[in-house]
Coordinates of N, CA and C and ligand atoms in Angstrom, one line a residue:
M1 N -62.5 159.9 -125.6 CA -63.8 159.5 -126.2 C -64.2 158.1 -125.6
D2 N -65.5 158.0 -125.2 CA -66.0 156.7 -124.8 C -66.9 156.1 -125.8
W3 N -67.2 154.8 -125.6 CA -68.0 154.1 -126.6 C -69.3 154.7 -126.9
E4 N -70.0 155.2 -125.9 CA -71.3 155.8 -126.1 C -71.3 157.0 -127.0
T5 N -70.3 157.9 -126.7 CA -70.1 159.1 -127.5 C -69.7 158.8 -128.9
L6 N -68.8 157.8 -129.0 CA -68.3 157.4 -130.4 C -69.5 156.9 -131.2
Q7 N -70.3 156.0 -130.6 CA -71.4 155.4 -131.4 C -72.4 156.5 -131.7
A8 N -72.7 157.4 -130.8 CA -73.7 158.4 -131.1 C -73.2 159.3 -132.3
Q9 N -71.9 159.6 -132.3 CA -71.4 160.5 -133.4 C -71.4 159.7 -134.7
C10 N -71.0 158.5 -134.6 CA -70.8 157.6 -135.8 C -72.2 157.4 -136.5
L11 N -73.2 157.3 -135.7 CA -74.6 157.1 -136.2 C -75.1 158.3 -137.0
Q12 N -74.5 159.5 -136.7 CA -74.9 160.7 -137.4 C -74.0 161.0 -138.6
C13 N -73.0 160.1 -138.9 CA -71.9 160.5 -139.8 C -72.5 160.8 -141.2
R14 N -71.9 161.9 -141.8 CA -72.2 162.2 -143.2 C -70.9 162.6 -144.0
R15 N -69.9 161.8 -143.6 CA -68.5 162.2 -144.2 C -68.4 161.8 -145.6
C16 N -69.2 160.9 -146.1 CA -69.1 160.5 -147.5 C -70.5 160.2 -148.1
E17 N -70.5 160.0 -149.4 CA -71.8 159.9 -150.2 C -72.6 158.7 -149.8
L18 N -72.0 157.7 -149.1 CA -72.8 156.5 -148.7 C -73.9 156.9 -147.7
A19 N -73.7 158.0 -147.0 CA -74.7 158.4 -146.1 C -76.1 158.7 -146.8
R20 N -76.0 159.0 -148.1 CA -77.2 159.4 -148.8 C -78.1 158.2 -149.1
T21 N -77.5 157.0 -149.2 CA -78.3 155.9 -149.7 C -78.4 154.8 -148.6
R22 N -77.8 155.0 -147.4 CA -77.9 154.0 -146.4 C -79.3 154.0 -145.7
Q23 N -79.6 152.8 -145.2 CA -80.8 152.8 -144.2 C -80.3 152.9 -142.8
N24 N -79.2 152.2 -142.5 CA -78.6 152.3 -141.2 C -77.1 152.3 -141.2
V25 N -76.5 153.0 -140.3 CA -75.0 152.9 -140.1 C -74.8 151.6 -139.3
V26 N -73.9 150.8 -139.8 CA -73.6 149.5 -139.2 C -72.3 149.7 -138.3
F27 N -72.5 150.0 -137.0 CA -71.4 150.5 -136.2 C -70.5 149.4 -135.8
G28 N -71.0 148.2 -135.5 CA -70.2 147.0 -135.0 C -70.9 146.4 -133.9
V29 N -70.6 145.1 -133.6 CA -71.1 144.4 -132.5 C -70.1 143.6 -131.7
G30 N -70.4 143.3 -130.5 CA -69.5 142.4 -129.7 C -69.2 143.1 -128.4
P31 N -68.6 142.3 -127.5 CA -68.2 142.8 -126.2 C -67.1 143.9 -126.3
R32 N -67.2 144.9 -125.5 CA -66.3 146.1 -125.7 C -65.0 145.9 -125.0
D33 N -64.8 144.6 -124.5 CA -63.5 144.2 -124.0 C -63.0 143.0 -124.7
A34 N -63.5 142.8 -126.0 CA -63.1 141.6 -126.8 C -61.6 141.7 -127.1
E35 N -61.0 140.5 -127.1 CA -59.5 140.5 -127.4 C -59.3 140.3 -128.9
I36 N -60.4 140.0 -129.6 CA -60.3 139.6 -131.0 C -61.2 140.5 -131.8
L37 N -60.7 141.2 -132.8 CA -61.5 142.0 -133.7 C -61.5 141.5 -135.1
F38 N -62.7 141.2 -135.7 CA -62.9 140.8 -137.0 C -63.4 142.0 -137.8
V39 N -62.8 142.2 -139.0 CA -63.1 143.4 -139.8 C -63.4 143.0 -141.3
G40 N -64.7 143.2 -141.7 CA -65.1 143.0 -143.0 C -64.9 144.2 -143.9
E41 N -65.5 144.2 -145.1 CA -65.3 145.4 -146.0 C -66.4 146.4 -145.8
G42 N -67.6 146.0 -145.7 CA -68.7 146.9 -145.6 C -70.0 146.2 -145.6
P43 N -71.1 146.9 -145.1 CA -72.4 146.2 -145.0 C -73.0 145.9 -146.4
G44 N -73.7 144.7 -146.4 CA -74.5 144.4 -147.6 C -76.0 144.8 -147.3
Q45 N -76.9 144.2 -148.1 CA -78.3 144.6 -148.0 C -78.9 144.3 -146.6
Q46 N -78.7 143.1 -146.1 CA -79.2 142.7 -144.8 C -78.7 143.5 -143.7
E47 N -77.4 143.7 -143.7 CA -76.7 144.5 -142.7 C -77.2 145.9 -142.7
D48 N -77.5 146.5 -143.9 CA -78.0 147.9 -144.0 C -79.4 147.9 -143.4
I49 N -80.2 146.9 -143.6 CA -81.6 146.8 -143.1 C -81.5 146.7 -141.5
H50 N -80.7 145.8 -141.0 CA -80.7 145.5 -139.6 C -79.7 146.3 -138.8
G51 N -78.8 147.0 -139.4 CA -77.8 147.8 -138.6 C -76.8 147.0 -137.9
E52 N -76.6 145.7 -138.3 CA -75.7 144.8 -137.7 C -74.8 144.1 -138.7
P53 N -73.5 144.0 -138.4 CA -72.6 143.4 -139.4 C -72.8 141.9 -139.6
F54 N -72.6 141.4 -140.8 CA -72.6 140.0 -141.0 C -73.8 139.3 -140.5
V55 N -75.0 139.7 -141.0 CA -76.3 139.0 -140.6 C -76.9 138.4 -141.8
G56 N -76.3 138.6 -143.0 CA -76.9 137.9 -144.2 C -76.2 136.6 -144.4
P57 N -76.3 136.0 -145.6 CA -75.8 134.7 -145.9 C -74.3 134.5 -145.5
A58 N -73.5 135.5 -145.9 CA -72.1 135.5 -145.6 C -71.9 135.4 -144.0
G59 N -72.7 136.2 -143.3 CA -72.7 136.2 -141.9 C -72.9 134.9 -141.2
H60 N -74.0 134.2 -141.8 CA -74.3 132.9 -141.2 C -73.1 131.9 -141.4
F61 N -72.5 132.1 -142.6 CA -71.3 131.2 -142.8 C -70.1 131.6 -141.9
L62 N -70.0 132.9 -141.7 CA -68.9 133.3 -140.7 C -69.2 132.8 -139.3
D63 N -70.4 132.9 -138.9 CA -70.8 132.3 -137.5 C -70.4 130.8 -137.4
D64 N -70.7 130.1 -138.5 CA -70.4 128.6 -138.5 C -68.9 128.4 -138.4
M65 N -68.2 129.2 -139.3 CA -66.7 129.0 -139.3 C -66.1 129.3 -137.9
L66 N -66.5 130.4 -137.3 CA -65.9 130.8 -136.0 C -66.3 129.8 -134.9
S67 N -67.5 129.3 -135.0 CA -67.9 128.4 -133.9 C -67.0 127.1 -133.8
I68 N -66.4 126.8 -134.9 CA -65.5 125.6 -134.9 C -64.3 125.8 -133.9
I69 N -63.9 127.0 -133.7 CA -62.8 127.3 -132.8 C -63.2 128.1 -131.6
G70 N -64.5 128.0 -131.3 CA -65.0 128.6 -130.0 C -65.1 130.1 -130.1
L71 N -65.2 130.7 -131.3 CA -65.3 132.2 -131.4 C -66.7 132.5 -131.9
G72 N -67.1 133.7 -131.7 CA -68.4 134.2 -132.1 C -68.7 135.6 -131.6
R73 N -69.9 136.1 -131.8 CA -70.3 137.4 -131.5 C -70.2 137.6 -130.0
H74 N -70.3 136.5 -129.2 CA -70.3 136.6 -127.7 C -68.9 136.9 -127.2
N75 N -67.9 136.6 -127.9 CA -66.5 136.8 -127.4 C -65.6 137.5 -128.4
C76 N -66.1 138.0 -129.5 CA -65.3 138.8 -130.4 C -66.1 140.0 -130.8
Y77 N -65.3 141.1 -131.3 CA -66.0 142.2 -131.8 C -65.9 142.1 -133.3
I78 N -67.0 142.5 -134.0 CA -67.1 142.4 -135.4 C -67.5 143.8 -136.0
G79 N -66.6 144.3 -136.9 CA -66.9 145.6 -137.6 C -66.5 145.5 -139.0
N80 N -66.5 146.7 -139.7 CA -66.2 146.8 -141.1 C -65.3 148.0 -141.4
I81 N -64.7 148.0 -142.6 CA -63.9 149.1 -143.0 C -64.8 150.3 -143.3
V82 N -65.9 150.1 -144.0 CA -66.9 151.2 -144.1 C -68.2 150.8 -143.4
K83 N -68.8 151.7 -142.8 CA -70.0 151.4 -142.0 C -71.3 151.6 -142.7
C84 N -71.3 152.1 -143.9 CA -72.6 152.2 -144.7 C -72.5 151.4 -146.0
R85 N -73.6 150.9 -146.4 CA -73.6 150.0 -147.5 C -73.3 150.7 -148.9
P86 N -72.3 150.2 -149.6 CA -72.0 150.7 -150.9 C -73.2 150.2 -151.9
P87 N -73.7 151.1 -152.7 CA -74.8 150.7 -153.6 C -74.4 149.4 -154.4
Q88 N -75.4 148.6 -154.6 CA -75.2 147.3 -155.4 C -74.0 146.5 -154.8
N89 N -73.7 146.7 -153.6 CA -72.6 145.9 -153.0 C -71.2 146.0 -153.7
R90 N -71.0 147.2 -154.4 CA -69.7 147.4 -155.0 C -68.7 147.5 -153.9
D91 N -67.4 147.4 -154.4 CA -66.3 147.6 -153.4 C -66.4 149.0 -152.9
P92 N -66.1 149.3 -151.6 CA -66.1 150.7 -151.2 C -64.9 151.4 -151.8
L93 N -65.2 152.7 -152.3 CA -64.1 153.5 -152.9 C -63.1 153.8 -151.9
Q94 N -61.9 154.1 -152.4 CA -60.8 154.5 -151.5 C -61.2 155.8 -150.7
T95 N -61.9 156.7 -151.4 CA -62.3 157.9 -150.7 C -63.3 157.6 -149.5
E96 N -64.2 156.6 -149.8 CA -65.1 156.2 -148.7 C -64.4 155.5 -147.6
Q97 N -63.4 154.7 -147.9 CA -62.7 154.0 -146.9 C -61.9 155.0 -146.0
D98 N -61.3 156.0 -146.7 CA -60.5 157.0 -146.0 C -61.4 157.9 -145.1
A99 N -62.6 158.2 -145.6 CA -63.6 159.0 -144.8 C -64.0 158.2 -143.5
C100 N -64.1 156.9 -143.7 CA -64.7 156.1 -142.6 C -63.7 155.5 -141.6
I101 N -62.5 155.3 -142.0 CA -61.5 154.5 -141.2 C -61.3 155.1 -139.8
P102 N -61.4 156.5 -139.7 CA -61.1 157.0 -138.3 C -62.1 156.4 -137.3
W103 N -63.3 156.0 -137.7 CA -64.2 155.4 -136.7 C -63.7 154.1 -136.2
L104 N -63.2 153.3 -137.2 CA -62.6 152.0 -136.8 C -61.3 152.1 -136.0
R105 N -60.6 153.2 -136.3 CA -59.3 153.4 -135.5 C -59.7 153.7 -134.1
I106 N -60.7 154.5 -133.9 CA -61.1 154.8 -132.5 C -61.7 153.6 -131.8
Q107 N -62.5 152.8 -132.5 CA -63.0 151.6 -131.9 C -61.8 150.7 -131.5
T108 N -60.8 150.6 -132.3 CA -59.6 149.8 -132.0 C -58.9 150.3 -130.8
K109 N -58.8 151.6 -130.7 CA -58.1 152.2 -129.5 C -58.9 151.8 -128.2
L110 N -60.2 151.9 -128.3 CA -61.0 151.6 -127.1 C -60.9 150.2 -126.8
L111 N -61.0 149.3 -127.8 CA -61.0 147.9 -127.6 C -59.7 147.3 -127.1
Q112 N -58.6 147.8 -127.7 CA -57.3 147.3 -127.5 C -57.2 145.8 -127.7
P113 N -57.6 145.3 -128.9 CA -57.6 143.9 -129.2 C -56.1 143.4 -129.2
K114 N -56.0 142.1 -129.0 CA -54.7 141.4 -129.1 C -54.6 140.9 -130.6
I115 N -55.7 140.6 -131.2 CA -55.7 140.1 -132.6 C -56.7 140.8 -133.4
I116 N -56.3 141.1 -134.7 CA -57.3 141.7 -135.7 C -57.3 140.7 -136.9
V117 N -58.4 140.2 -137.2 CA -58.6 139.3 -138.4 C -59.3 140.1 -139.5
C118 N -58.6 140.3 -140.6 CA -59.3 140.9 -141.8 C -60.0 139.9 -142.5
L119 N -61.3 140.2 -142.9 CA -62.1 139.3 -143.6 C -62.1 139.8 -145.1
G120 N -61.2 139.1 -145.9 CA -61.1 139.5 -147.3 C -60.1 140.5 -147.6
R121 N -59.9 140.7 -148.9 CA -58.9 141.5 -149.5 C -59.0 143.0 -149.2
I122 N -60.2 143.5 -149.2 CA -60.3 145.0 -149.0 C -59.8 145.4 -147.6
A123 N -60.3 144.6 -146.6 CA -59.8 144.9 -145.2 C -58.3 144.7 -145.0
A124 N -57.8 143.6 -145.6 CA -56.4 143.3 -145.5 C -55.5 144.4 -146.2
M125 N -56.0 144.9 -147.3 CA -55.3 146.0 -148.0 C -55.3 147.3 -147.2
K126 N -56.4 147.5 -146.4 CA -56.5 148.7 -145.7 C -55.7 148.6 -144.3
L127 N -55.7 147.4 -143.7 CA -55.2 147.3 -142.3 C -53.8 146.6 -142.3
I128 N -53.5 145.8 -143.3 CA -52.2 145.1 -143.2 C -51.2 145.8 -144.1
R129 N -51.5 145.7 -145.4 CA -50.5 146.3 -146.4 C -51.3 146.6 -147.7
E130 N -51.0 147.8 -148.3 CA -51.7 148.2 -149.5 C -51.7 147.2 -150.6
D131 N -50.6 146.5 -150.7 CA -50.5 145.5 -151.8 C -50.7 144.1 -151.4
F132 N -51.4 143.9 -150.3 CA -51.7 142.5 -149.7 C -52.4 141.7 -150.8
K133 N -51.9 140.4 -150.9 CA -52.5 139.5 -151.9 C -53.2 138.4 -151.2
I134 N -54.5 138.4 -151.1 CA -55.2 137.5 -150.3 C -55.0 136.0 -150.6
S135 N -54.9 135.7 -151.9 CA -54.7 134.3 -152.3 C -53.3 133.8 -151.9
R136 N -52.3 134.6 -151.8 CA -51.0 134.2 -151.4 C -50.8 134.3 -149.9
E137 N -51.4 135.3 -149.3 CA -51.0 135.7 -147.9 C -52.0 135.4 -146.8
H138 N -53.2 134.9 -147.2 CA -54.2 134.5 -146.2 C -53.5 133.6 -145.2
G139 N -53.9 133.8 -143.9 CA -53.4 132.9 -142.9 C -52.0 133.2 -142.3
Q140 N -51.3 134.2 -143.0 CA -50.0 134.6 -142.4 C -50.2 135.6 -141.3
W141 N -49.3 135.7 -140.5 CA -49.4 136.6 -139.3 C -48.3 137.7 -139.3
V142 N -48.7 138.9 -138.9 CA -47.8 140.0 -138.8 C -48.2 140.8 -137.6
E143 N -47.1 141.2 -136.8 CA -47.4 142.0 -135.6 C -47.1 143.5 -135.9
K144 N -48.1 144.3 -135.5 CA -47.9 145.8 -135.7 C -48.4 146.5 -134.5
G145 N -47.5 147.3 -133.9 CA -47.9 148.1 -132.7 C -48.5 147.2 -131.6
G146 N -48.0 146.0 -131.4 CA -48.5 145.2 -130.3 C -49.8 144.4 -130.6
I147 N -50.3 144.5 -131.8 CA -51.5 143.7 -132.2 C -51.1 142.7 -133.3
W148 N -51.6 141.5 -133.2 CA -51.3 140.5 -134.3 C -52.4 140.6 -135.3
F149 N -52.0 140.6 -136.6 CA -52.9 140.7 -137.7 C -52.8 139.5 -138.6
T150 N -54.0 139.1 -139.1 CA -54.0 138.1 -140.2 C -55.2 138.4 -141.0
A151 N -55.3 137.6 -142.2 CA -56.5 137.8 -143.0 C -57.0 136.4 -143.4
L152 N -58.3 136.3 -143.5 CA -58.9 135.1 -144.0 C -59.6 135.4 -145.3
Y153 N -59.9 134.5 -146.2 CA -60.8 134.7 -147.3 C -62.1 135.3 -146.8
H154 N -62.7 136.2 -147.5 CA -64.0 136.7 -147.1 C -65.1 135.6 -147.2
P155 N -66.0 135.5 -146.2 CA -67.0 134.4 -146.2 C -67.8 134.4 -147.5
S156 N -68.0 135.5 -148.1 CA -68.8 135.5 -149.4 C -68.0 134.7 -150.5
A157 N -66.6 134.9 -150.4 CA -65.8 134.1 -151.4 C -65.8 132.6 -151.1
L158 N -65.9 132.3 -149.8 CA -66.0 130.9 -149.4 C -67.3 130.3 -149.8
L159 N -68.4 131.1 -149.8 CA -69.7 130.6 -150.2 C -69.7 130.3 -151.7
R160 N -69.0 131.2 -152.4 CA -69.0 131.1 -153.9 C -68.1 130.0 -154.3
D161 N -66.9 129.8 -153.6 CA -65.9 128.9 -154.1 C -65.4 127.9 -153.0
E162 N -66.0 126.8 -153.1 CA -65.8 125.8 -152.0 C -64.3 125.3 -152.0
S163 N -63.6 125.5 -153.1 CA -62.2 125.0 -153.1 C -61.3 125.8 -152.2
K164 N -61.8 127.0 -151.7 CA -61.0 127.8 -150.8 C -61.2 127.3 -149.3
R165 N -62.2 126.5 -149.1 CA -62.5 126.1 -147.7 C -61.4 125.4 -146.9
P166 N -60.8 124.4 -147.6 CA -59.7 123.7 -146.8 C -58.6 124.6 -146.3
D167 N -58.2 125.6 -147.1 CA -57.2 126.6 -146.7 C -57.7 127.3 -145.5
T168 N -59.0 127.7 -145.6 CA -59.5 128.5 -144.5 C -59.6 127.7 -143.2
F169 N -59.9 126.4 -143.3 CA -59.9 125.6 -142.1 C -58.6 125.6 -141.5
R170 N -57.5 125.5 -142.3 CA -56.1 125.5 -141.7 C -55.9 126.9 -141.1
D171 N -56.3 128.0 -141.8 CA -56.1 129.3 -141.2 C -56.8 129.5 -139.9
L172 N -58.0 128.9 -139.8 CA -58.8 128.9 -138.5 C -58.0 128.2 -137.4
K173 N -57.4 127.1 -137.7 CA -56.6 126.4 -136.7 C -55.4 127.2 -136.3
K174 N -54.8 127.9 -137.2 CA -53.7 128.8 -136.8 C -54.2 130.0 -136.0
L175 N -55.4 130.4 -136.3 CA -56.0 131.5 -135.5 C -56.2 131.0 -134.0
Q176 N -56.7 129.8 -133.9 CA -57.0 129.2 -132.6 C -55.7 129.1 -131.8
A177 N -54.6 128.7 -132.5 CA -53.3 128.6 -131.8 C -52.8 130.0 -131.4
K178 N -53.0 131.0 -132.2 CA -52.6 132.4 -131.9 C -53.4 132.9 -130.7
V179 N -54.7 132.6 -130.7 CA -55.6 133.0 -129.5 C -55.0 132.4 -128.2
R180 N -54.6 131.1 -128.3 CA -54.1 130.5 -127.1 C -52.7 131.1 -126.7
E181 N -52.0 131.6 -127.7 CA -50.7 132.1 -127.4 C -50.8 133.5 -126.8
V182 N -51.6 134.4 -127.4 CA -51.5 135.8 -127.0 C -52.7 136.4 -126.2
C183 N -53.8 135.6 -126.1 CA -55.0 136.2 -125.4 C -54.9 135.9 -123.9
D184 N -55.4 136.8 -123.1 CA -55.3 136.7 -121.7 C -56.5 135.8 -121.1
H185 N -57.5 135.5 -121.9 CA -58.7 134.9 -121.3 C -59.1 133.6 -122.1
P186 N -58.2 132.6 -122.0 CA -58.5 131.3 -122.8 C -59.8 130.7 -122.4
E187 N -60.3 131.0 -121.2 CA -61.6 130.4 -120.8 C -62.8 131.0 -121.6
R188 N -62.6 132.1 -122.3 CA -63.6 132.6 -123.2 C -63.8 131.8 -124.5
Y189 N -62.8 131.0 -124.8 CA -62.9 130.4 -126.2 C -63.0 128.9 -126.2
T190 N -63.7 128.4 -125.2 CA -63.9 126.9 -125.2 C -64.8 126.5 -126.2
V191 N -64.5 125.4 -126.9 CA -65.3 124.8 -128.0 C -66.3 123.9 -127.3
E192 N -67.6 124.1 -127.7 CA -68.7 123.2 -127.0 C -68.5 121.8 -127.5
Ligands
URA1 N1 -69.7 141.6 -145.9 C1 -68.9 142.4 -145.2 O1 -67.8 142.6 -145.5 N2 -69.4 142.9 -144.1 C2 -70.6 142.7 -143.6 O2 -71.0 143.3 -142.6 C3 -71.5 141.9 -144.4 C4 -71.0 141.3 -145.5

């Protein structure tokens, strides 16, 4: 399967009930040879309207965070566990996650990232470990199948709770060190 076929099929997806209320499928953005993949939980209102991940308030905060260490949409791929907006921004149901995850798995196979960064608890529980505890385990690293995984607090949580920001700053520094350690293209991640 190539990217174009995958995206065309994904945009037609009706595997779960979220298809009935969505405005747009939010497929993902970024270079298709990115070495770093960020995964959120699912689109919010702005993402549903624009068809792009992390373009609302949490997204602006994410852009600001990543720019500190030379990362952004120009050199990272950004996706979500579910590609359609859950009504009222509720957590995506397990059945919705299970219906949607094959799309992300194929994206990951095509991308072959060196690093996957889970944004928040939902993504970490799906991609790292079912009983992942974000408050205890954010910023820790685990290698699975040749890919390094970590989780950061979700940018929405950081907007709500400023006390979590110093921890995230430290986690970002660890992410920067991991990028330097395992990525093949350090020249992509220069800080302006
Ligand atoms: N929150 C997410 O988890 N993903 C988005 O795309 C936007 C907000």
